[in-house]
Amino acid sequence: MTTPTGGERLRDRRSRRSGGMVPEAGKPWHLVLAALFLLALALPAVLLVAPGFRGPDAPAPSPTVPAWQQAPTALSVPQVLAPLQPSAPVPVPAAVAAQVEPVLSADGGGTFTGMVQDALTGQVLFDRGGSEGRVPASNLKLLTAVAALRTLGPDHRFATKVVQGPAPGQVVLVGGGDVLLGAGESRPGQVMGHAGLATLAAFTVQALRSAGTAGDIKVLLDDSLFTGPSLNPNWLSGDVEAGEIAPLYPLALNSARFDPAVPTGPRPQDAAMAAAEAFAAQLRTAGAGTGLTVAAGVDRSPGAAKAGAATLAGVDSATVAEQVDLMLQVSDNYLAETMGRMAAVATGRPGSNDGATATVTAEIAASGVTPDAVKLVDVCGLALGNQVTARQFTDVVRAMTTGADTRLRSALDGFPVGGLSGTLDTRYGDSTTSGGAGLVRAKTGTLNTVLALSGYVVDADGRLLVFSFIGNGLTPGAAGNKVALDRAATALAGCGCR
């Protein structure tokens, strides 16, 4: 064993203090410096190539995806109102009256009658002249909706057909009650224009070609389904001239409008012939280049199309339920009158105004509404000779909401919603009525001296209430009358009347 000398121990101490970089005795300093220089050059190179020996870096952890951005694993639960509970408290009549009476007042002349009932039990919660016959205006369409849904059924569709004519080279366009025809292609997702004349023409050309028909084709029109006067004598000439209504036929374009986007102003006075001429034009276009030509002009068939005549083509309307909803939403007079006549035909009555009024009266009675004091001279509510009570309207709305005949539920989607849709879309916007926005669902009625509102609402306690308020003899144009109706309905929506 060699014992270190004193000089070696000194070098060891210095070497440990300096990290082993002190040169040993006998080694030249310039060699040590060269070695350090080479080491400084080598370190960066080592760092560059080292990853190749280590392999790829571990991937960075994925960021956490928020729950609302992750792919769903199941269908979401729709956020809807909870089912109504029969245990919800029924409002106290005196408390309801205390809310409604102060706001249901006429602006100027005239008076309001009204009725509020509990929908489930029928208990009367408010009654101001509720059994008094009143001019109902377009609230009458609620009764027509009942008749159409009961006699025709919610799923029924009206067919517009083309059949073989009485002579070779003739075809007959047969109206079947669809007055919402479109001039172009059928639009299955729409109510207006669900059945299109361009589609009907294309089907007709296909059938004629398959039968080997060529040459000139003459179009005839059969609109014999409706009978009696096409214009009700109870309608004021000013309303007809203003386009509130038009002569009734069992087929029409756009509910007897020139343009479906323009729901006011003049209307065709022969809507059936206008539709037939549009069909002939589409048939001419569809037949071009196929050996078929179409004679100019359309003639009315001398009688109804022969029973058993071969059907060449047909297109179907939207369902009765969908048409009823449209009728109520926009208060379409022409569509309402058509529905009344089609309901009459379904019961074996004539497709006339008399047949329609008789059918509507009979069907509301069959639905459980006492028809006493009901007087109908039309079925759209345009005439001033109609008489219906507020009680009868609340009974009709009760039948729709909670009655045993579930076919009537189909009408509920057609009720305009306060501040949101249909004829109530621009109402319920001020501080006194905004509490009813989105909650009040009701059919409106408007004539020069008449305003009405009948519908339903769920009150603050979760109780379903039905109501009808009717103003007659009102001052024309007085702004406060619509507000009075809306305030009364809003009071019911906010009612915790116990």
Short mmCIF file of C-alpha atoms in Angstrom, two decimals:
data_model
loop_
_atom_site.label_atom_id
_atom_site.label_comp_id
_atom_site.label_asym_id
_atom_site.label_seq_id
_atom_site.Cartn_x
_atom_site.Cartn_y
_atom_site.Cartn_z
CA MET A 1 0.00 0.00 0.00
CA THR A 2 1.42 3.36 -1.02
CA THR A 3 0.93 6.25 1.30
CA PRO A 4 0.10 9.48 -0.48
CA THR A 5 2.66 12.18 -0.22
CA GLY A 6 1.90 15.59 1.11
CA GLY A 7 1.86 17.01 -2.45
CA GLU A 8 -0.67 14.42 -3.65
CA ARG A 9 -2.99 15.16 -0.74
CA LEU A 10 -2.82 18.82 -1.63
CA ARG A 11 -3.71 18.12 -5.24
CA ASP A 12 -6.63 15.88 -4.16
CA ARG A 13 -8.06 18.66 -1.99
CA ARG A 14 -7.71 21.18 -4.83
CA SER A 15 -9.17 18.71 -7.31
CA ARG A 16 -12.24 18.10 -5.12
CA ARG A 17 -12.77 21.84 -4.62
CA SER A 18 -12.54 22.56 -8.36
CA GLY A 19 -14.55 19.62 -9.63
CA GLY A 20 -11.52 17.56 -10.69
CA MET A 21 -10.36 20.12 -13.25
CA VAL A 22 -6.92 20.84 -11.73
CA PRO A 23 -4.15 19.29 -13.91
CA GLU A 24 -1.95 16.75 -12.37
CA ALA A 25 1.72 17.48 -11.99
CA GLY A 26 3.69 16.75 -15.10
CA LYS A 27 0.83 17.44 -17.64
CA PRO A 28 1.17 20.56 -19.74
CA TRP A 29 -1.52 23.26 -19.30
CA HIS A 30 -2.05 23.70 -23.00
CA LEU A 31 -3.19 20.07 -23.37
CA VAL A 32 -5.69 20.49 -20.56
CA LEU A 33 -7.13 23.60 -22.15
CA ALA A 34 -7.42 21.84 -25.53
CA ALA A 35 -9.33 18.98 -23.92
CA LEU A 36 -11.75 21.40 -22.31
CA PHE A 37 -12.31 23.16 -25.65
CA LEU A 38 -13.11 19.86 -27.40
CA LEU A 39 -15.53 18.92 -24.60
CA ALA A 40 -17.36 22.24 -25.02
CA LEU A 41 -17.79 21.52 -28.71
CA ALA A 42 -19.01 17.96 -28.14
CA LEU A 43 -21.78 18.72 -25.61
CA PRO A 44 -24.19 20.44 -28.08
CA ALA A 45 -23.79 17.60 -30.54
CA VAL A 46 -24.61 15.08 -27.87
CA LEU A 47 -27.73 17.00 -26.94
CA LEU A 48 -28.84 17.02 -30.60
CA VAL A 49 -28.49 13.28 -31.17
CA ALA A 50 -29.56 12.14 -27.73
CA PRO A 51 -33.32 12.10 -28.55
CA GLY A 52 -32.64 9.55 -31.27
CA PHE A 53 -31.39 7.18 -28.61
CA ARG A 54 -34.10 8.03 -26.08
CA GLY A 55 -37.05 7.53 -28.54
CA PRO A 56 -39.91 10.05 -29.09
CA ASP A 57 -41.05 12.32 -26.32
CA ALA A 58 -44.16 11.23 -24.43
CA PRO A 59 -47.27 12.94 -25.85
CA ALA A 60 -48.55 15.94 -23.96
CA PRO A 61 -51.71 15.20 -21.95
CA SER A 62 -54.94 16.02 -23.85
CA PRO A 63 -56.85 19.02 -22.51
CA THR A 64 -60.05 18.21 -20.65
CA VAL A 65 -63.12 18.66 -22.93
CA PRO A 66 -66.03 20.43 -21.20
CA ALA A 67 -69.08 18.24 -20.71
CA TRP A 68 -71.27 20.40 -22.97
CA GLN A 69 -68.80 19.91 -25.87
CA GLN A 70 -68.56 16.13 -25.61
CA ALA A 71 -70.45 13.82 -27.95
CA PRO A 72 -73.78 12.81 -26.39
CA THR A 73 -74.26 9.25 -25.28
CA ALA A 74 -78.06 9.41 -25.04
CA LEU A 75 -80.99 11.54 -26.18
CA SER A 76 -81.51 14.60 -24.06
CA VAL A 77 -84.71 14.92 -22.08
CA PRO A 78 -86.94 17.63 -23.58
CA GLN A 79 -87.59 20.51 -21.23
CA VAL A 80 -91.38 20.80 -21.18
CA LEU A 81 -94.03 21.83 -18.70
CA ALA A 82 -94.84 19.21 -16.13
CA PRO A 83 -98.18 17.45 -16.60
CA LEU A 84 -101.10 19.25 -15.03
CA GLN A 85 -101.98 17.99 -11.60
CA PRO A 86 -105.67 17.66 -10.65
CA SER A 87 -104.56 18.43 -7.12
CA ALA A 88 -103.61 22.00 -8.06
CA PRO A 89 -105.90 24.38 -6.16
CA VAL A 90 -109.01 25.67 -7.92
CA PRO A 91 -109.20 29.48 -7.80
CA VAL A 92 -111.82 31.04 -5.56
CA PRO A 93 -114.51 32.71 -7.73
CA ALA A 94 -114.54 35.91 -5.68
CA ALA A 95 -110.79 36.22 -6.04
CA VAL A 96 -111.00 35.68 -9.81
CA ALA A 97 -113.70 38.33 -10.10
CA ALA A 98 -111.55 40.74 -8.10
CA GLN A 99 -108.79 40.34 -10.70
CA VAL A 100 -110.90 40.39 -13.88
CA GLU A 101 -113.70 42.86 -13.15
CA PRO A 102 -111.54 46.01 -12.89
CA VAL A 103 -109.73 45.45 -16.20
CA LEU A 104 -112.58 44.13 -18.39
CA SER A 105 -114.13 47.50 -19.19
CA ALA A 106 -115.03 49.05 -22.54
CA ASP A 107 -113.15 52.02 -23.98
CA GLY A 108 -116.07 54.22 -24.97
CA GLY A 109 -119.38 52.58 -25.89
CA GLY A 110 -120.39 48.95 -25.68
CA THR A 111 -120.07 46.20 -23.09
CA PHE A 112 -118.09 43.05 -22.42
CA THR A 113 -119.55 39.74 -21.31
CA GLY A 114 -117.34 36.95 -20.03
CA MET A 115 -117.03 33.50 -18.55
CA VAL A 116 -114.15 31.67 -16.83
CA GLN A 117 -114.32 27.98 -15.92
CA ASP A 118 -112.07 25.43 -14.36
CA ALA A 119 -111.18 23.15 -17.26
CA LEU A 120 -111.23 19.87 -15.34
CA THR A 121 -114.40 20.31 -13.28
CA GLY A 122 -116.36 22.90 -15.25
CA GLN A 123 -116.81 25.00 -12.11
CA VAL A 124 -117.73 28.56 -13.06
CA LEU A 125 -115.15 30.99 -11.64
CA PHE A 126 -116.35 34.19 -13.30
CA ASP A 127 -119.63 35.01 -15.01
CA ARG A 128 -120.59 38.36 -16.44
CA GLY A 129 -123.53 37.82 -18.79
CA GLY A 130 -122.03 34.49 -19.87
CA SER A 131 -125.39 33.17 -21.11
CA GLU A 132 -126.16 36.23 -23.24
CA GLY A 133 -126.04 35.73 -27.00
CA ARG A 134 -123.38 37.91 -28.61
CA VAL A 135 -121.94 38.53 -32.07
CA PRO A 136 -118.79 36.37 -31.81
CA ALA A 137 -116.76 37.52 -34.83
CA SER A 138 -114.00 35.01 -35.67
CA ASN A 139 -114.34 33.17 -32.36
CA LEU A 140 -116.98 31.28 -34.34
CA LYS A 141 -114.13 29.42 -36.08
CA LEU A 142 -113.71 27.42 -32.86
CA LEU A 143 -117.14 25.87 -33.46
CA THR A 144 -116.26 25.18 -37.11
CA ALA A 145 -113.05 23.47 -35.97
CA VAL A 146 -115.09 21.13 -33.75
CA ALA A 147 -117.40 20.23 -36.65
CA ALA A 148 -114.53 19.57 -39.08
CA LEU A 149 -112.57 17.40 -36.65
CA ARG A 150 -115.63 15.40 -35.63
CA THR A 151 -117.06 14.75 -39.10
CA LEU A 152 -113.94 14.50 -41.24
CA GLY A 153 -111.35 13.39 -38.69
CA PRO A 154 -107.96 14.97 -37.97
CA ASP A 155 -106.09 12.79 -40.48
CA HIS A 156 -108.43 13.21 -43.44
CA ARG A 157 -107.07 14.78 -46.64
CA PHE A 158 -108.90 16.36 -49.56
CA ALA A 159 -108.10 14.94 -53.00
CA THR A 160 -107.85 17.02 -56.18
CA LYS A 161 -108.18 14.62 -59.13
CA VAL A 162 -107.96 14.51 -62.88
CA VAL A 163 -110.29 11.97 -64.53
CA GLN A 164 -111.08 10.94 -68.08
CA GLY A 165 -113.48 13.35 -69.73
CA PRO A 166 -116.84 12.47 -71.28
CA ALA A 167 -115.35 12.60 -74.80
CA PRO A 168 -111.99 11.47 -76.24
CA GLY A 169 -109.24 14.03 -75.74
CA GLN A 170 -110.89 15.55 -72.66
CA VAL A 171 -109.72 15.50 -69.05
CA VAL A 172 -111.69 16.82 -66.07
CA LEU A 173 -110.13 18.59 -63.09
CA VAL A 174 -112.32 17.67 -60.09
CA GLY A 175 -112.34 19.88 -57.00
CA GLY A 176 -112.42 17.91 -53.76
CA GLY A 177 -112.25 20.63 -51.13
CA ASP A 178 -108.57 21.62 -51.23
CA VAL A 179 -108.48 25.42 -51.38
CA LEU A 180 -104.81 25.57 -50.35
CA LEU A 181 -103.45 24.31 -53.68
CA GLY A 182 -100.12 25.64 -54.90
CA ALA A 183 -99.42 26.50 -58.54
CA GLY A 184 -96.02 24.76 -58.56
CA GLU A 185 -94.66 21.47 -57.30
CA SER A 186 -96.23 19.86 -54.24
CA ARG A 187 -94.59 20.88 -50.97
CA PRO A 188 -95.16 18.02 -48.52
CA GLY A 189 -93.75 19.95 -45.57
CA GLN A 190 -96.21 22.83 -45.94
CA VAL A 191 -99.93 23.27 -45.31
CA MET A 192 -100.43 25.97 -47.93
CA GLY A 193 -99.29 24.42 -51.20
CA HIS A 194 -99.06 20.89 -49.81
CA ALA A 195 -100.59 19.73 -53.11
CA GLY A 196 -99.23 21.43 -56.23
CA LEU A 197 -100.74 21.74 -59.70
CA ALA A 198 -97.38 21.26 -61.43
CA THR A 199 -97.09 17.86 -59.75
CA LEU A 200 -100.67 17.01 -60.69
CA ALA A 201 -99.97 17.99 -64.32
CA ALA A 202 -96.82 15.84 -64.45
CA PHE A 203 -98.74 12.82 -63.12
CA THR A 204 -101.50 13.44 -65.66
CA VAL A 205 -99.06 13.52 -68.59
CA GLN A 206 -97.51 10.26 -67.40
CA ALA A 207 -100.93 8.60 -67.27
CA LEU A 208 -101.94 9.90 -70.72
CA ARG A 209 -98.70 8.74 -72.30
CA SER A 210 -99.03 5.32 -70.67
CA ALA A 211 -102.50 5.05 -72.23
CA GLY A 212 -101.11 5.98 -75.64
CA THR A 213 -102.92 9.32 -75.77
CA ALA A 214 -101.51 11.95 -78.12
CA GLY A 215 -102.64 15.16 -79.75
CA ASP A 216 -104.74 17.96 -78.34
CA ILE A 217 -106.16 17.75 -74.81
CA LYS A 218 -109.09 19.80 -73.57
CA VAL A 219 -109.33 20.61 -69.85
CA LEU A 220 -112.76 20.72 -68.21
CA LEU A 221 -113.57 21.83 -64.66
CA ASP A 222 -115.87 20.06 -62.20
CA ASP A 223 -116.54 22.26 -59.16
CA SER A 224 -119.98 20.83 -58.43
CA LEU A 225 -119.16 19.66 -54.89
CA PHE A 226 -120.42 22.97 -53.45
CA THR A 227 -123.97 24.08 -54.08
CA GLY A 228 -126.10 27.13 -53.40
CA PRO A 229 -124.91 30.74 -53.59
CA SER A 230 -121.12 31.09 -53.64
CA LEU A 231 -121.42 34.38 -51.76
CA ASN A 232 -123.37 34.49 -48.51
CA PRO A 233 -125.96 37.31 -48.62
CA ASN A 234 -125.22 37.97 -44.94
CA TRP A 235 -121.75 39.24 -45.80
CA LEU A 236 -121.37 42.98 -46.24
CA SER A 237 -120.37 44.04 -49.74
CA GLY A 238 -117.60 46.17 -48.23
CA ASP A 239 -116.03 43.08 -46.65
CA VAL A 240 -116.14 41.24 -49.98
CA GLU A 241 -114.60 44.20 -51.80
CA ALA A 242 -111.88 44.50 -49.17
CA GLY A 243 -110.96 40.85 -49.67
CA GLU A 244 -112.13 39.54 -46.30
CA ILE A 245 -113.91 36.76 -48.21
CA ALA A 246 -114.54 35.66 -51.80
CA PRO A 247 -117.03 33.42 -53.62
CA LEU A 248 -116.70 29.83 -52.35
CA TYR A 249 -115.54 26.95 -54.56
CA PRO A 250 -114.23 23.46 -53.71
CA LEU A 251 -110.78 24.18 -55.14
CA ALA A 252 -108.63 27.28 -55.11
CA LEU A 253 -105.05 28.44 -55.13
CA ASN A 254 -103.64 29.91 -51.91
CA SER A 255 -107.00 30.04 -50.09
CA ALA A 256 -108.36 32.14 -52.97
CA ARG A 257 -105.49 34.61 -52.95
CA PHE A 258 -103.47 35.77 -55.94
CA ASP A 259 -100.27 35.51 -53.88
CA PRO A 260 -99.94 33.46 -50.67
CA ALA A 261 -97.54 36.08 -49.31
CA VAL A 262 -100.15 38.84 -49.64
CA PRO A 263 -103.08 37.92 -47.33
CA THR A 264 -105.03 41.14 -47.86
CA GLY A 265 -106.60 43.02 -50.74
CA PRO A 266 -108.55 41.88 -53.81
CA ARG A 267 -109.13 38.18 -54.45
CA PRO A 268 -110.09 36.14 -57.51
CA GLN A 269 -113.85 36.11 -57.87
CA ASP A 270 -113.80 32.69 -59.56
CA ALA A 271 -111.13 30.85 -57.63
CA ALA A 272 -112.01 27.46 -59.18
CA MET A 273 -111.56 28.69 -62.74
CA ALA A 274 -108.32 30.46 -61.79
CA ALA A 275 -107.00 27.15 -60.43
CA ALA A 276 -108.17 25.24 -63.52
CA GLU A 277 -106.45 27.69 -65.86
CA ALA A 278 -103.25 27.39 -63.82
CA PHE A 279 -103.51 23.60 -64.11
CA ALA A 280 -103.99 23.81 -67.89
CA ALA A 281 -100.85 25.96 -68.16
CA GLN A 282 -98.87 23.43 -66.12
CA LEU A 283 -100.24 20.58 -68.23
CA ARG A 284 -99.13 22.41 -71.38
CA THR A 285 -95.62 22.76 -69.95
CA ALA A 286 -95.44 19.15 -68.77
CA GLY A 287 -96.70 17.84 -72.11
CA ALA A 288 -94.27 19.83 -74.26
CA GLY A 289 -92.17 17.47 -76.39
CA THR A 290 -94.26 14.40 -75.53
CA GLY A 291 -96.78 14.60 -78.35
CA LEU A 292 -99.42 16.18 -76.13
CA THR A 293 -100.78 19.68 -76.61
CA VAL A 294 -103.37 21.51 -74.55
CA ALA A 295 -106.24 23.47 -76.07
CA ALA A 296 -106.62 27.09 -75.09
CA GLY A 297 -109.18 27.90 -72.42
CA VAL A 298 -110.95 25.83 -69.80
CA ASP A 299 -114.66 25.01 -69.84
CA ARG A 300 -116.84 24.00 -66.93
CA SER A 301 -118.07 20.45 -67.20
CA PRO A 302 -121.81 20.39 -67.98
CA GLY A 303 -122.32 18.21 -64.92
CA ALA A 304 -120.42 16.31 -62.29
CA ALA A 305 -117.74 13.99 -63.59
CA LYS A 306 -119.24 10.64 -64.44
CA ALA A 307 -119.27 8.19 -61.59
CA GLY A 308 -116.65 5.58 -62.24
CA ALA A 309 -114.66 7.75 -64.65
CA ALA A 310 -111.06 6.53 -64.71
CA THR A 311 -108.79 8.55 -62.47
CA LEU A 312 -105.64 9.66 -64.26
CA ALA A 313 -103.89 11.44 -61.39
CA GLY A 314 -104.44 13.00 -58.01
CA VAL A 315 -102.77 15.02 -55.26
CA ASP A 316 -103.79 15.19 -51.60
CA SER A 317 -104.02 18.18 -49.29
CA ALA A 318 -102.52 18.62 -45.85
CA THR A 319 -104.54 16.91 -43.11
CA VAL A 320 -107.71 18.41 -41.70
CA ALA A 321 -105.92 18.91 -38.37
CA GLU A 322 -103.16 20.91 -40.08
CA GLN A 323 -105.69 22.99 -41.98
CA VAL A 324 -107.73 23.65 -38.84
CA ASP A 325 -104.58 24.87 -37.10
CA LEU A 326 -103.82 27.24 -39.97
CA MET A 327 -107.43 28.44 -39.98
CA LEU A 328 -107.24 29.34 -36.28
CA GLN A 329 -103.73 30.81 -36.36
CA VAL A 330 -104.37 33.34 -39.12
CA SER A 331 -108.20 33.46 -38.86
CA ASP A 332 -108.72 32.46 -42.50
CA ASN A 333 -112.34 33.13 -43.45
CA TYR A 334 -112.21 31.31 -46.79
CA LEU A 335 -110.70 28.19 -45.26
CA ALA A 336 -113.28 28.22 -42.43
CA GLU A 337 -116.18 28.38 -44.88
CA THR A 338 -114.65 25.55 -46.89
CA MET A 339 -114.25 23.43 -43.75
CA GLY A 340 -117.91 24.00 -42.90
CA ARG A 341 -119.07 22.89 -46.33
CA MET A 342 -116.78 19.84 -46.34
CA ALA A 343 -118.11 18.87 -42.90
CA ALA A 344 -121.64 19.15 -44.32
CA VAL A 345 -120.77 16.90 -47.26
CA ALA A 346 -119.26 14.36 -44.86
CA THR A 347 -122.59 14.13 -43.02
CA GLY A 348 -124.66 13.80 -46.20
CA ARG A 349 -125.84 17.41 -46.20
CA PRO A 350 -125.45 19.75 -49.18
CA GLY A 351 -122.09 21.51 -49.52
CA SER A 352 -123.77 24.88 -49.06
CA ASN A 353 -123.91 27.63 -46.47
CA ASP A 354 -127.13 26.18 -45.03
CA GLY A 355 -125.57 22.74 -44.91
CA ALA A 356 -122.51 24.15 -43.16
CA THR A 357 -124.38 26.09 -40.47
CA ALA A 358 -126.66 23.12 -39.76
CA THR A 359 -123.68 20.79 -39.45
CA VAL A 360 -121.72 23.07 -37.12
CA THR A 361 -124.74 23.53 -34.86
CA ALA A 362 -125.37 19.78 -34.74
CA GLU A 363 -121.75 18.88 -34.06
CA ILE A 364 -121.24 21.26 -31.15
CA ALA A 365 -124.36 19.79 -29.59
CA ALA A 366 -122.97 16.28 -30.14
CA SER A 367 -119.73 17.35 -28.45
CA GLY A 368 -121.65 18.20 -25.28
CA VAL A 369 -122.20 21.93 -25.75
CA THR A 370 -125.81 23.03 -25.23
CA PRO A 371 -126.79 24.76 -28.49
CA ASP A 372 -129.54 26.92 -26.95
CA ALA A 373 -129.37 30.54 -28.18
CA VAL A 374 -126.86 29.64 -30.91
CA LYS A 375 -127.73 31.30 -34.20
CA LEU A 376 -125.40 30.83 -37.17
CA VAL A 377 -125.66 32.54 -40.54
CA ASP A 378 -122.11 31.70 -41.60
CA VAL A 379 -119.30 29.56 -40.17
CA CYS A 380 -116.35 31.97 -40.31
CA GLY A 381 -117.80 34.74 -38.11
CA LEU A 382 -117.74 37.51 -40.69
CA ALA A 383 -121.51 38.07 -40.57
CA LEU A 384 -123.12 40.22 -37.91
CA GLY A 385 -126.14 37.94 -37.64
CA ASN A 386 -124.37 35.20 -35.64
CA GLN A 387 -125.16 34.75 -31.94
CA VAL A 388 -123.12 32.63 -29.49
CA THR A 389 -122.65 32.94 -25.72
CA ALA A 390 -119.41 33.18 -23.77
CA ARG A 391 -120.51 30.06 -21.88
CA GLN A 392 -120.75 28.10 -25.12
CA PHE A 393 -117.23 29.12 -26.07
CA THR A 394 -115.79 28.07 -22.71
CA ASP A 395 -117.62 24.75 -23.05
CA VAL A 396 -116.10 24.29 -26.52
CA VAL A 397 -112.58 25.06 -25.27
CA ARG A 398 -113.15 22.67 -22.35
CA ALA A 399 -114.15 19.96 -24.83
CA MET A 400 -110.93 20.58 -26.73
CA THR A 401 -108.63 20.61 -23.69
CA THR A 402 -110.10 18.00 -21.36
CA GLY A 403 -113.10 16.44 -23.09
CA ALA A 404 -113.57 12.77 -23.91
CA ASP A 405 -113.35 13.24 -27.70
CA THR A 406 -109.58 13.29 -28.21
CA ARG A 407 -109.97 14.22 -31.88
CA LEU A 408 -110.63 17.77 -30.70
CA ARG A 409 -107.15 18.00 -29.13
CA SER A 410 -105.85 18.52 -32.67
CA ALA A 411 -107.16 22.09 -32.61
CA LEU A 412 -105.06 23.18 -29.64
CA ASP A 413 -101.88 23.82 -31.64
CA GLY A 414 -103.85 26.30 -33.74
CA PHE A 415 -104.58 28.67 -30.84
CA PRO A 416 -102.46 31.82 -31.22
CA VAL A 417 -100.01 32.40 -28.35
CA GLY A 418 -99.89 35.82 -26.72
CA GLY A 419 -96.97 37.86 -28.01
CA LEU A 420 -95.62 35.00 -30.13
CA SER A 421 -97.82 33.66 -32.90
CA GLY A 422 -100.77 34.09 -35.20
CA THR A 423 -103.21 36.92 -34.59
CA LEU A 424 -101.76 37.50 -31.10
CA ASP A 425 -98.15 37.94 -32.19
CA THR A 426 -98.09 41.72 -31.76
CA ARG A 427 -100.10 41.82 -28.54
CA TYR A 428 -99.08 41.32 -24.89
CA GLY A 429 -96.14 43.68 -25.19
CA ASP A 430 -96.84 46.42 -22.65
CA SER A 431 -96.31 46.44 -18.92
CA THR A 432 -99.97 45.63 -18.15
CA THR A 433 -100.17 42.55 -20.39
CA SER A 434 -96.61 41.20 -20.69
CA GLY A 435 -97.36 38.76 -17.87
CA GLY A 436 -99.60 36.89 -20.29
CA ALA A 437 -97.02 36.70 -23.10
CA GLY A 438 -96.27 33.08 -23.94
CA LEU A 439 -98.98 31.89 -21.55
CA VAL A 440 -102.30 33.03 -22.99
CA ARG A 441 -103.52 30.84 -25.88
CA ALA A 442 -106.67 32.15 -27.47
CA LYS A 443 -108.67 32.69 -30.64
CA THR A 444 -109.23 36.32 -31.51
CA GLY A 445 -112.29 37.91 -33.08
CA THR A 446 -112.46 41.34 -34.68
CA LEU A 447 -115.22 43.22 -36.48
CA ASN A 448 -115.92 46.91 -36.59
CA THR A 449 -117.81 47.03 -33.28
CA VAL A 450 -116.97 43.53 -32.01
CA LEU A 451 -113.95 42.10 -30.21
CA ALA A 452 -113.65 38.64 -28.67
CA LEU A 453 -111.03 36.42 -27.09
CA SER A 454 -111.63 32.79 -26.14
CA GLY A 455 -109.01 30.30 -25.04
CA TYR A 456 -107.16 28.73 -22.16
CA VAL A 457 -104.34 29.44 -19.72
CA VAL A 458 -102.53 27.66 -16.88
CA ASP A 459 -102.61 29.90 -13.83
CA ALA A 460 -99.83 30.53 -11.32
CA ASP A 461 -100.94 27.56 -9.22
CA GLY A 462 -100.85 25.16 -12.17
CA ARG A 463 -104.62 25.04 -12.73
CA LEU A 464 -105.95 24.95 -16.31
CA LEU A 465 -108.60 27.62 -16.88
CA VAL A 466 -110.75 28.26 -19.95
CA PHE A 467 -112.22 31.66 -20.70
CA SER A 468 -114.23 33.71 -23.17
CA PHE A 469 -114.63 37.49 -23.26
CA ILE A 470 -116.87 39.11 -25.91
CA GLY A 471 -117.37 42.82 -26.53
CA ASN A 472 -120.31 44.10 -28.61
CA GLY A 473 -121.37 47.62 -29.55
CA LEU A 474 -117.81 48.84 -29.04
CA THR A 475 -116.50 52.17 -30.28
CA PRO A 476 -114.74 51.40 -33.59
CA GLY A 477 -110.98 51.75 -33.35
CA ALA A 478 -110.89 52.47 -29.61
CA ALA A 479 -107.45 51.25 -28.57
CA GLY A 480 -108.37 50.32 -25.03
CA ASN A 481 -110.72 47.48 -25.96
CA LYS A 482 -108.12 44.95 -27.13
CA VAL A 483 -106.01 45.91 -24.15
CA ALA A 484 -108.96 45.20 -21.85
CA LEU A 485 -109.28 41.68 -23.28
CA ASP A 486 -105.56 41.05 -22.95
CA ARG A 487 -105.43 42.39 -19.40
CA ALA A 488 -108.27 40.10 -18.37
CA ALA A 489 -106.51 37.04 -19.81
CA THR A 490 -103.22 38.15 -18.25
CA ALA A 491 -104.92 38.41 -14.86
CA LEU A 492 -105.92 34.75 -15.19
CA ALA A 493 -102.38 33.72 -16.13
CA GLY A 494 -101.01 35.33 -12.96
CA CYS A 495 -103.86 34.24 -10.77
CA GLY A 496 -103.06 32.52 -7.53
CA CYS A 497 -106.62 33.34 -6.61
CA ARG A 498 -107.15 31.59 -3.31
#
